[in-house]
Amino acid sequence: MSEQTHEAEASPSAPEPPRGRSRREWAETLFRFQSFFGLVAVFIAAIVLSPRGDDGQILFLTSDNLFNIVRAVSEIGIIAVGLTFVILIGGIDLSVGSVLGLAAVGSAVLLVNDNFGVLIAALLVLLIGLIFGVLQGAAVALLGVQAFIVTLAGLNIARGLARMWSGGETVQISYGDGDGKAPMLFSLLGERTFGGVVPIPALIFAVVAVAAILFLRYSAYSRHLYAIGGNEKAARLSGVPVNRVKIVAFALSGFCAALAGIVHAGQLNAGSPNDGLAYELDGIAAVVVGGTSLAGGRGSVVGTIAGALLLGILNNILSLNSVDTDMQLLIKGLVIVAAAALQRLRPTA
Amino acid sequence: MRKKTTRSVFAAACAALAVTAAACGTTSENSGTAQPQDPRQNCGGPDGKYTIGMSQANLAEPYRVRMDEDIRKAAGEVPQFEEVQFSDASKDNAKQVSDVEAFLTKQVDLLMISPNEAAPLTDVVRKAYNSGTPVVLLDRKVDGDAFTTYIGADNVAIGRQAGEYFKNTVLPQGGKIVEIRGLSGSTPAAERHQGFEEGIAGSKIEIVGEADGEWERSVGQEKMDALLKSHPDVQAVFSQNDPMAEGAYLAAEAAGRAEQLKFVGIDGLPIEAGGIKAVEQGRLQATNLYPTGGAEAVEAAKQILVDCQPPEKQQTLPSELITKENAGEVYARLNQG
């Protein structure tokens, strides 16, 4: 195994590291937690730059605002977690924004026009996302077409399907019993729990994040991911089921995008064929800021989550300070470039 | 073994989520009821200083850019209005929800919003209204009645005005026309068409062709190219907005038909690249003013916060027909101050 940034490597029975780490080890640690340090830095900057309320409280730190941030990044966060799997193997998935739109429209149509129950509708939509991912993964793995091209086609196909399924119009979701109403249960996605504080989408994002971290830590699958991303030929020769691993990665990405679409429709009480437009780029941004290399083989889900939160805090503090949208875009771009530039400085194995 | 662990952990996490969601009482923001607001509770009188948040659906459409400018200008003339903060949702419902939440965090004294779409913005606007922030809706509504006042033009009436102009002035003897519509599925497109049909009712005017120009100049041009080929005997064009009418004019010009055809649009933006100038310069026969409501929104905000005289729940903005005769006067009037 070559040197990898691999959280799973640190097993509890690992021997004590020798005292006095080399500079390189320090650098390695620093880079591994780059996005986490970035997150802390942005958080502190946000506190400093936060406007004050009438009674002098720091508005950025109000619990309402902090939970608004997590709610706002939950969709991009869920997408980015799925994307991480694909990017770790050196692939890319441009279809996630469109799949989110397809899933949002699908949720709305199934609940409102077809009177499905919440569970059945959600399972069907997740299945669609999963199948979409499997098909793209199969095209990449078995036909050998580049992921960029396959998922660029997927982006267009999913968007087209979303338009067809909705008749090109926003499908409104109203709640209640009877025809043309969605069950009240679905409206939970727009609610807050724990005494009206924690948004349900934020909880779902947390569950997805934890599940993905545990999955990467405790399954053999993650070693395969990193192996393929590091050197696909070598992985194939050493018996890694490369095709299967690739298909699973794209399937997970499609599944996450569909889940984000369900959350989207539930939060906004509507499914629109234009939902999720350009979300794939925000998702990729979160992954990159999280320190995952687009070349594959390096990075982590933890980093991606930190990256998504970092960008969310950035958006929030810029909005609180009424910075123009054009300026916001500029700053976001600079942060992405900075994150990528930091990665270049990293000592390579 | 390892796979099993993952699965059970995942299952446990899901179960935990389900239990917490069910066990902890969720407070309902989706109850769908507007708490009655005492219209005077937000009034601080003429001695107060106020901050207004304006959430715009997008700044890709010149009409909305102008709306923001009209608000900025009108607010500048109210000494009590310290600041108007603007946000741009770039056509993304989810972003607009976050924009409104940020305004609430900042404790603005009044929220103005021109929603990207009705249903997705309903909950957050209701949250604002129920938390005691007055809400002024512009151009598009939300569902229900959790807002202080709505200000917008009547698309059906504007379509009817355009139709009657065709009936009485453009083609009084009747004739063949084409209609270039806005984005299919959008409310203004449906309403402007419905009004236009009412306007030309009882005349000998016949809509021989129609196309979806998606509100865009370039698409209008492309669609008019095709319409000219399939209906060479057409005499006039009704376009549901000025940019598409300009696009259609370009197509006709390329085909050498611009002189014989008459073009009528809707919007009448009082800017250099807008419909009023196009009428003045003779490319359009006429356009129908679709006011931005920016100045009226600031007036409503002043009534709520400063004068303690809350406005009507709904305010319909009047339109007017703009032809070569009055174009200069209307342009000057809309840009004064």
XYZ file of C-alpha atoms in Angstrom:
686
model
C 0.000 0.000 0.000
C 1.350 3.371 -0.932
C 1.071 6.227 1.489
C -2.475 7.403 1.584
C -4.532 9.808 3.537
C -6.649 7.158 4.957
C -8.414 7.543 8.243
C -8.934 3.827 8.483
C -5.193 3.286 8.795
C -5.128 4.501 12.354
C -6.194 1.428 14.236
C -6.499 1.579 18.007
C -3.629 -0.895 18.436
C -1.193 1.195 16.432
C 2.169 1.570 18.103
C 2.998 4.870 19.727
C 4.452 7.221 17.176
C 8.111 7.909 17.828
C 8.713 11.090 19.806
C 9.737 14.121 17.841
C 7.911 13.891 14.585
C 9.704 14.846 11.436
C 8.693 18.066 9.771
C 7.205 16.127 6.984
C 4.890 14.241 9.263
C 3.719 17.512 10.735
C 3.089 18.877 7.283
C 1.202 15.724 6.375
C -1.035 16.067 9.425
C -1.626 19.720 8.664
C -2.664 18.962 5.115
C -4.823 16.060 6.091
C -6.893 18.340 8.283
C -6.597 21.281 5.936
C -10.324 21.695 5.468
C -10.920 21.402 9.188
C -8.435 24.190 9.919
C -10.026 26.196 7.129
C -13.424 25.642 8.680
C -12.235 26.859 12.067
C -10.547 29.884 10.471
C -13.665 30.848 8.519
C -15.800 30.316 11.607
C -13.627 32.633 13.692
C -13.539 35.187 10.867
C -17.339 35.027 10.690
C -17.619 35.757 14.416
C -15.297 38.736 14.058
C -17.074 40.070 10.968
C -20.591 39.369 12.166
C -22.996 42.284 12.405
C -24.394 42.940 15.884
C -28.029 42.923 16.885
C -29.840 45.719 18.645
C -28.768 44.387 22.031
C -25.179 43.780 20.925
C -25.376 40.010 20.409
C -23.297 38.468 17.657
C -25.922 37.638 15.026
C -23.804 35.003 13.327
C -23.666 32.973 16.540
C -27.404 32.921 17.239
C -28.551 29.306 17.283
C -31.202 30.135 14.713
C -28.553 31.355 12.298
C -26.174 28.446 12.874
C -28.950 25.949 12.228
C -30.053 27.929 9.172
C -26.537 27.438 7.803
C -26.630 23.670 8.306
C -30.118 23.530 6.805
C -28.994 25.534 3.807
C -25.942 23.340 3.134
C -27.706 20.044 3.816
C -28.679 19.413 0.185
C -25.272 20.338 -1.238
C -23.686 18.406 1.629
C -25.598 15.204 0.859
C -24.717 15.551 -2.837
C -21.069 16.208 -2.014
C -20.814 13.102 0.178
C -21.977 10.967 -2.756
C -19.687 12.828 -5.119
C -16.706 12.103 -2.867
C -16.953 8.380 -3.638
C -16.812 9.030 -7.371
C -14.039 11.616 -7.146
C -11.934 9.334 -4.910
C -11.703 6.820 -7.755
C -10.632 9.604 -10.091
C -14.049 10.018 -11.668
C -16.517 12.892 -11.722
C -20.323 13.028 -11.629
C -21.840 16.056 -13.338
C -25.369 14.646 -13.269
C -26.105 15.117 -9.566
C -27.815 18.506 -9.879
C -30.152 17.206 -12.570
C -30.798 13.998 -10.647
C -31.749 16.172 -7.669
C -34.233 17.987 -9.915
C -35.577 14.704 -11.265
C -35.992 13.381 -7.724
C -37.703 16.566 -6.518
C -40.135 16.483 -9.424
C -40.628 12.731 -8.959
C -41.405 13.127 -5.267
C -43.948 15.843 -5.995
C -45.660 13.992 -8.840
C -45.806 10.649 -7.019
C -47.196 12.207 -3.831
C -49.621 14.690 -5.340
C -50.757 13.317 -8.697
C -50.395 9.590 -8.069
C -51.372 9.550 -4.380
C -48.500 7.338 -3.278
C -47.572 7.051 0.384
C -44.455 8.837 1.576
C -42.413 5.693 2.102
C -43.240 4.133 -1.275
C -42.675 7.402 -3.124
C -39.357 7.990 -1.378
C -38.178 4.442 -2.071
C -39.159 4.721 -5.733
C -37.326 8.017 -6.121
C -34.226 6.680 -4.359
C -34.357 3.645 -6.632
C -34.457 5.911 -9.679
C -31.374 7.745 -8.432
C -29.644 4.466 -7.709
C -30.442 3.019 -11.152
C -29.336 6.249 -12.817
C -26.034 5.950 -10.990
C -25.638 2.272 -11.846
C -26.203 2.973 -15.540
C -23.653 5.762 -15.556
C -21.200 3.637 -13.587
C -21.681 0.781 -16.026
C -21.039 3.078 -18.983
C -17.838 4.262 -17.337
C -16.609 0.895 -16.113
C -17.751 -1.487 -18.836
C -17.748 0.729 -21.942
C -14.707 2.667 -20.848
C -16.205 6.073 -21.692
C -14.784 8.948 -19.669
C -16.833 9.812 -16.602
C -16.945 13.485 -17.587
C -18.676 12.638 -20.858
C -21.010 9.983 -19.470
C -22.252 12.218 -16.674
C -22.465 15.264 -18.956
C -24.905 13.190 -20.994
C -26.549 12.115 -17.731
C -26.948 15.752 -16.723
C -28.924 16.441 -19.887
C -30.922 13.221 -19.762
C -31.992 13.647 -16.125
C -32.952 17.283 -16.746
C -34.995 16.247 -19.787
C -36.724 13.530 -17.782
C -37.492 16.015 -15.008
C -39.118 18.353 -17.524
C -41.147 15.554 -19.089
C -42.298 14.119 -15.794
C -43.496 17.491 -14.532
C -44.915 18.698 -17.834
C -42.395 21.530 -17.684
C -44.168 23.138 -14.743
C -43.585 23.385 -11.018
C -45.598 20.735 -9.191
C -46.876 22.222 -5.954
C -47.159 20.032 -2.880
C -50.050 20.790 -0.585
C -50.697 18.634 2.437
C -53.804 16.922 3.702
C -55.994 13.920 3.014
C -57.583 12.973 -0.236
C -56.795 13.398 -3.911
C -54.083 15.807 -4.951
C -52.703 16.157 -1.433
C -49.463 14.804 -0.027
C -49.491 13.083 3.376
C -48.590 15.364 6.283
C -45.621 13.122 7.046
C -43.733 14.538 4.060
C -44.032 18.079 5.395
C -41.750 17.020 8.270
C -38.843 17.780 5.920
C -39.639 21.437 6.257
C -39.884 21.296 10.040
C -37.526 21.636 12.963
C -37.289 19.167 15.781
C -35.904 19.235 19.353
C -38.217 22.028 20.372
C -38.284 23.655 16.963
C -34.545 24.216 16.769
C -32.872 21.534 14.647
C -34.018 21.412 10.991
C -34.857 17.887 9.825
C -32.758 18.285 6.630
C -29.748 19.004 8.833
C -30.422 15.778 10.744
C -30.638 13.813 7.511
C -27.360 15.344 6.356
C -25.795 14.331 9.674
C -27.023 10.749 9.310
C -25.725 10.535 5.724
C -22.381 11.967 6.822
C -22.003 9.567 9.752
C -23.076 6.597 7.637
C -20.567 7.492 4.923
C -17.731 7.967 7.416
C -18.448 4.639 9.117
C -18.809 2.922 5.773
C -15.429 4.197 4.648
C -13.838 3.297 7.936
C -15.129 -0.224 8.442
C -15.593 -1.751 5.012
C -13.080 -3.222 2.625
C -14.725 -1.122 -0.043
C -12.892 2.018 0.987
C -9.462 0.422 0.459
C -10.594 -0.479 -3.030
C -11.710 3.096 -3.667
C -8.357 4.558 -2.668
C -6.498 1.834 -4.530
C -8.307 2.543 -7.798
C -7.896 6.283 -7.340
C -4.194 5.852 -6.620
C -3.368 3.513 -9.476
C -6.109 1.732 -11.362
C -3.841 -0.675 -13.207
C -2.122 -1.782 -10.036
C -5.446 -2.178 -8.302
C -6.763 -4.349 -11.092
C -3.650 -6.527 -11.021
C -3.849 -6.977 -7.269
C -7.345 -8.372 -7.556
C -9.527 -5.365 -6.761
C -12.931 -5.797 -8.487
C -12.479 -2.481 -10.261
C -15.665 -2.493 -12.354
C -17.891 -3.363 -9.426
C -16.292 -0.736 -7.190
C -16.766 1.926 -9.869
C -20.410 1.058 -10.439
C -21.074 1.148 -6.697
C -19.424 4.570 -6.420
C -21.639 6.061 -9.126
C -24.670 4.305 -7.639
C -23.965 5.890 -4.247
C -23.627 9.280 -5.919
C -26.960 8.880 -7.703
C -28.591 7.660 -4.496
C -27.342 10.676 -2.521
C -28.481 13.074 -5.251
C -31.952 11.521 -5.204
C -32.078 11.767 -1.406
C -31.121 15.446 -1.656
C -33.949 15.860 -4.164
C -36.485 14.406 -1.741
C -35.222 16.773 0.960
C -35.438 19.644 -1.542
C -39.064 18.925 -2.459
C -40.043 18.494 1.205
C -38.376 21.717 2.264
C -39.839 23.807 -0.513
C -43.246 22.124 -0.870
C -42.749 21.850 -4.609
C -40.863 20.005 -7.286
C -39.698 22.175 -10.152
C -37.978 20.922 -13.315
C -35.376 23.634 -12.750
C -34.497 22.483 -9.229
C -30.856 21.753 -8.585
C -29.594 23.693 -11.587
C -25.781 23.936 -11.289
C -25.793 22.224 -7.876
C -23.196 19.750 -9.157
C -20.728 22.611 -9.271
C -21.411 23.570 -5.659
C -21.043 19.918 -4.733
C -17.697 19.635 -6.533
C -16.605 22.877 -4.856
C -17.359 21.377 -1.433
C -15.343 18.267 -2.287
C -12.383 20.294 -3.561
C -12.387 22.703 -0.612
C -12.534 19.581 1.537
C -9.112 18.611 0.244
C -10.087 15.745 -2.036
C -8.018 15.626 -5.185
C -9.837 15.483 -8.509
C -7.090 13.145 -9.664
C -8.451 10.544 -7.255
C -6.898 8.529 -4.459
C -6.669 11.340 -1.937
C -9.247 12.824 0.347
C -11.997 11.953 2.709
C -15.692 12.301 3.431
C -14.845 14.168 6.633
C -13.004 16.738 4.537
C -15.979 17.081 2.186
C -18.342 17.724 5.092
C -15.973 20.369 6.441
C -15.741 21.836 2.938
C -19.520 22.039 2.571
C -19.862 23.701 5.969
C -17.025 26.123 5.172
C -18.747 27.265 1.978
C -22.075 27.481 3.818
C -20.601 29.700 6.533
C -18.954 31.810 3.853
C -22.267 32.321 2.034
C -23.997 33.127 5.302
C -21.527 35.682 6.612
C -21.383 37.410 3.226
C -25.191 37.595 3.196
C -25.305 38.899 6.766
C -22.932 41.659 5.724
C -25.023 42.380 2.600
C -22.166 41.701 0.231
C -23.328 41.804 -3.400
C -23.958 38.506 -5.149
C -21.281 39.302 -7.737
C -18.738 39.850 -4.973
C -19.904 36.671 -3.226
C -19.210 34.658 -6.361
C -15.779 36.193 -6.636
C -14.873 35.359 -3.041
C -16.212 31.810 -3.401
C -14.016 31.369 -6.465
C -10.956 32.602 -4.632
C -11.591 30.205 -1.740
C -11.820 27.259 -4.155
C -8.572 28.287 -5.853
C -6.864 28.729 -2.494
C -7.936 25.259 -1.362
C -6.659 23.697 -4.563
C -3.394 25.635 -4.367
C -2.819 24.404 -0.817
C -3.207 20.857 -2.077
C -0.374 21.443 -4.565
C 1.977 22.317 -1.716
C 1.359 19.002 -0.095
C 4.337 16.657 0.207
C 3.643 13.772 -2.106
C 4.388 10.192 -1.271
C -17.997 -9.419 9.319
C -17.034 -5.875 8.516
C -19.829 -5.380 6.056
C -22.257 -6.503 8.721
C -20.983 -3.863 11.111
C -21.515 -1.163 8.558
C -24.992 -2.290 7.871
C -26.011 -2.499 11.476
C -24.484 0.867 12.249
C -26.340 2.348 9.318
C -29.584 0.755 10.417
C -29.078 2.004 13.952
C -28.461 5.506 12.707
C -31.595 5.444 10.588
C -33.621 4.109 13.458
C -32.242 6.757 15.764
C -33.194 9.451 13.310
C -36.697 8.114 12.896
C -37.190 7.919 16.640
C -35.901 11.399 17.347
C -38.005 12.873 14.595
C -41.085 11.157 15.905
C -40.423 11.523 19.624
C -39.409 15.134 19.856
C -42.401 17.266 19.137
C -41.762 19.116 15.913
C -43.017 22.622 15.988
C -45.030 23.402 12.979
C -44.033 26.177 10.685
C -46.092 24.549 8.001
C -49.364 25.001 9.806
C -50.414 27.239 6.989
C -52.064 29.870 9.101
C -51.157 33.514 9.191
C -51.256 34.951 12.658
C -53.177 38.179 12.492
C -50.722 41.041 12.657
C -51.639 44.295 14.236
C -50.797 46.580 11.340
C -49.560 49.286 13.673
C -47.222 47.153 15.772
C -44.230 47.853 13.517
C -44.786 51.546 13.296
C -42.035 53.538 14.917
C -43.182 56.849 13.544
C -41.180 59.557 11.783
C -38.435 59.631 14.429
C -37.345 56.041 13.843
C -34.554 54.696 11.639
C -35.394 51.665 9.526
C -33.578 48.974 7.587
C -35.328 47.172 4.731
C -34.366 43.849 3.168
C -35.286 43.261 -0.478
C -35.060 39.697 -1.761
C -35.005 39.625 -5.565
C -35.681 36.413 -7.514
C -32.912 37.046 -10.042
C -30.943 39.820 -11.661
C -30.759 38.160 -15.068
C -33.904 39.963 -16.242
C -33.507 43.704 -16.912
C -37.004 44.223 -15.494
C -35.862 43.043 -12.060
C -32.647 45.044 -12.161
C -34.800 48.089 -12.807
C -37.144 47.109 -9.943
C -34.205 47.131 -7.520
C -33.054 50.480 -8.899
C -36.522 51.973 -8.489
C -36.584 50.783 -4.871
C -33.108 52.180 -4.202
C -34.042 55.528 -5.678
C -37.387 55.882 -3.906
C -35.933 54.796 -0.548
C -33.212 57.415 -0.913
C -35.914 60.061 -0.681
C -37.292 58.791 2.626
C -35.029 60.170 5.376
C -36.132 57.523 7.895
C -34.944 54.674 5.661
C -31.366 54.197 6.725
C -30.557 51.349 4.374
C -32.079 48.965 1.853
C -30.194 45.679 1.570
C -30.604 43.668 -1.612
C -30.156 39.960 -2.251
C -30.283 38.041 -5.511
C -31.478 34.438 -5.562
C -30.296 33.728 -9.144
C -33.550 31.861 -9.963
C -32.927 29.335 -7.170
C -35.833 28.855 -4.752
C -33.595 27.314 -2.096
C -31.202 30.249 -2.242
C -34.071 32.685 -1.885
C -35.235 30.892 1.269
C -31.726 31.329 2.722
C -31.690 34.979 1.649
C -34.909 35.644 3.555
C -33.592 33.758 6.595
C -30.477 35.957 6.574
C -32.668 39.069 6.518
C -34.598 37.744 9.519
C -31.340 37.044 11.348
C -30.279 40.622 10.641
C -33.571 41.784 12.142
C -34.624 43.988 9.223
C -37.615 46.170 10.003
C -39.454 45.216 6.831
C -39.091 42.536 4.173
C -39.714 43.159 0.493
C -39.670 40.121 -1.742
C -40.309 39.339 -5.363
C -40.617 35.543 -5.152
C -39.011 33.265 -7.705
C -41.961 30.889 -7.342
C -44.979 30.932 -5.068
C -45.138 27.570 -3.289
C -41.448 27.164 -2.335
C -41.290 30.639 -0.773
C -44.606 30.452 1.077
C -43.283 28.916 4.296
C -40.369 31.258 4.848
C -42.466 34.336 4.027
C -45.076 33.140 6.513
C -42.320 32.660 9.087
C -41.221 36.245 8.546
C -44.764 37.585 8.756
C -45.625 35.547 11.847
C -42.459 36.685 13.577
C -43.761 40.230 13.305
C -41.860 41.478 10.252
C -44.103 43.259 7.761
C -43.908 41.766 4.269
C -44.333 43.602 0.965
C -44.734 41.216 -1.979
C -43.800 42.424 -5.440
C -44.837 41.135 -8.874
C -45.438 37.553 -7.742
C -47.536 36.264 -4.892
C -47.069 33.475 -2.384
C -49.835 31.054 -1.372
C -52.166 32.028 1.427
C -52.368 35.457 2.985
C -49.389 35.688 5.344
C -48.173 39.021 3.982
C -48.879 42.662 4.635
C -49.429 43.894 1.116
C -49.064 42.683 -2.483
C -48.135 45.052 -5.293
C -48.236 43.884 -8.895
C -49.582 44.507 -12.344
C -52.504 42.617 -13.849
C -51.176 40.459 -16.681
C -54.643 39.610 -17.999
C -55.559 43.297 -18.199
C -52.267 44.118 -19.951
C -52.857 41.316 -22.474
C -56.353 42.651 -23.043
C -55.010 46.179 -23.570
C -52.609 44.809 -26.189
C -55.413 42.867 -27.878
C -57.691 45.887 -28.057
C -54.877 47.946 -29.591
C -54.574 45.296 -32.325
C -58.339 45.313 -32.849
C -58.730 49.099 -33.008
C -55.460 50.419 -34.403
C -53.042 47.849 -35.842
C -55.467 45.749 -37.900
C -58.951 47.322 -37.744
C -59.946 45.356 -40.880
C -58.651 42.132 -39.368
C -55.703 40.076 -40.579
C -53.167 37.404 -39.790
C -50.761 37.694 -36.872
C -48.294 35.538 -34.950
C -47.877 35.454 -31.192
C -44.526 34.945 -29.490
C -45.168 33.788 -25.971
C -43.163 33.726 -22.781
C -41.837 30.566 -21.208
C -44.490 27.860 -21.392
C -45.792 26.974 -17.963
C -45.107 30.401 -16.476
C -48.098 32.275 -15.104
C -47.501 35.579 -16.914
C -47.352 33.763 -20.262
C -50.720 32.094 -19.692
C -52.344 35.278 -18.373
C -51.031 37.589 -21.101
C -52.282 35.169 -23.748
C -55.691 34.878 -22.112
C -56.041 38.658 -21.920
C -54.921 39.088 -25.518
C -57.550 36.584 -26.720
C -60.190 38.572 -24.813
C -58.904 41.789 -26.375
C -59.134 40.638 -29.990
C -62.438 38.827 -29.461
C -65.043 39.813 -32.044
C -62.487 41.066 -34.561
C -61.303 39.440 -37.769
C -57.798 39.046 -36.381
C -56.504 35.510 -36.605
C -53.492 34.111 -34.727
C -52.041 31.873 -37.445
C -48.854 30.906 -35.638
C -47.414 30.912 -32.141
C -44.086 30.043 -30.575
C -42.466 29.862 -27.156
C -39.739 32.511 -27.007
C -38.829 31.804 -23.365
C -38.819 35.587 -22.655
C -35.431 35.784 -24.429
C -34.460 38.021 -27.313
C -32.323 35.357 -29.010
C -35.057 32.718 -28.809
C -37.621 35.205 -30.118
C -35.403 35.819 -33.129
C -34.938 32.123 -33.792
C -38.673 31.371 -33.518
C -39.627 34.300 -35.740
C -37.256 32.991 -38.422
C -39.300 29.810 -38.546
C -42.664 31.577 -38.306
C -41.821 33.823 -41.263
C -41.063 30.774 -43.382
C -44.239 28.926 -42.454
C -46.505 32.024 -42.534
C -45.170 34.399 -45.164
C -48.487 36.290 -45.313
C -48.421 37.416 -41.692
C -49.030 41.136 -41.078
C -48.145 41.755 -37.447
C -46.459 40.245 -34.404
C -47.690 40.253 -30.827
C -44.832 39.452 -28.456
C -45.399 38.874 -24.748
C -42.354 40.961 -23.877
C -40.163 43.576 -25.534
C -36.908 41.609 -25.821
C -38.647 38.848 -27.817
C -40.317 41.535 -29.966
C -36.875 43.010 -30.658
C -35.631 39.546 -31.572
C -38.573 39.054 -33.926
C -37.821 42.434 -35.510
C -34.233 41.314 -36.186
C -35.486 38.130 -37.844
C -37.872 40.119 -40.019
C -35.116 42.564 -40.892
C -32.868 39.705 -41.994
C -35.691 38.437 -44.197
C -36.261 41.947 -45.580
C -39.757 42.081 -44.109
C -39.294 44.466 -41.173
C -40.860 47.442 -42.969
C -44.134 45.687 -43.808
C -44.686 44.123 -40.379
C -45.857 45.734 -37.156
C -44.491 44.658 -33.791
C -46.116 45.118 -30.402
C -44.545 44.120 -27.092
C -45.077 44.317 -23.336
C -42.852 45.733 -20.556
C -41.881 49.270 -21.586
C -38.768 49.384 -19.428
C -37.616 53.004 -19.180
C -33.955 52.223 -19.894
C -31.713 52.775 -22.920
C -32.105 49.158 -24.052
C -35.784 48.998 -23.147
C -39.062 48.905 -25.044
C -39.899 52.601 -24.799
C -36.734 53.514 -26.718
C -37.544 50.773 -29.250
C -40.923 52.440 -29.846
C -39.288 55.876 -30.102
C -36.801 54.530 -32.646
C -39.581 52.920 -34.655
C -38.694 49.251 -34.302
C -41.818 48.563 -32.258
C -45.200 49.973 -33.151
C -46.170 50.047 -29.478
C -45.516 48.470 -26.123
C -47.576 48.053 -22.964
C -46.121 49.311 -19.710
C -45.526 46.641 -17.079
C -44.570 48.739 -14.069
C -41.919 47.444 -11.659
C -43.747 48.605 -8.545
C -40.473 49.636 -6.906
C -41.573 53.140 -5.989
C -44.970 51.863 -4.820
C -43.273 49.259 -2.600
C -41.223 51.957 -0.885
C -44.378 54.042 -0.469
C -46.088 51.041 1.161
C -43.084 50.538 3.440
C -43.295 54.194 4.458
C -47.001 53.837 5.239
C -46.283 50.788 7.425
C -43.191 52.000 9.284
C -43.410 55.788 9.340
C -47.006 56.937 8.809
C -48.736 54.151 10.789
C -51.297 54.002 7.978
C -51.063 50.426 6.681
C -51.717 50.016 2.949
C -54.386 47.921 1.256
C -53.747 44.154 1.170
C -53.556 44.254 -2.600
C -52.488 46.980 -4.960
C -52.874 46.532 -8.713
C -50.544 48.706 -10.748
C -52.046 50.404 -13.803
C -50.576 49.842 -17.238
C -50.573 52.203 -20.177
C -50.145 51.889 -23.899
C -46.914 53.442 -25.172
C -46.790 54.606 -28.801
C -44.581 57.054 -30.704
C -46.827 59.914 -29.557
C -46.254 59.491 -25.823
C -42.995 57.514 -25.665
C -40.773 60.507 -24.879
C -43.133 61.788 -22.206
C -43.511 58.396 -20.473
C -39.747 57.793 -20.554
C -39.092 61.154 -18.903
C -41.836 60.651 -16.334
C -40.582 57.221 -15.251
C -37.036 58.504 -14.907
C -37.676 61.719 -13.030
C -36.907 62.242 -9.380
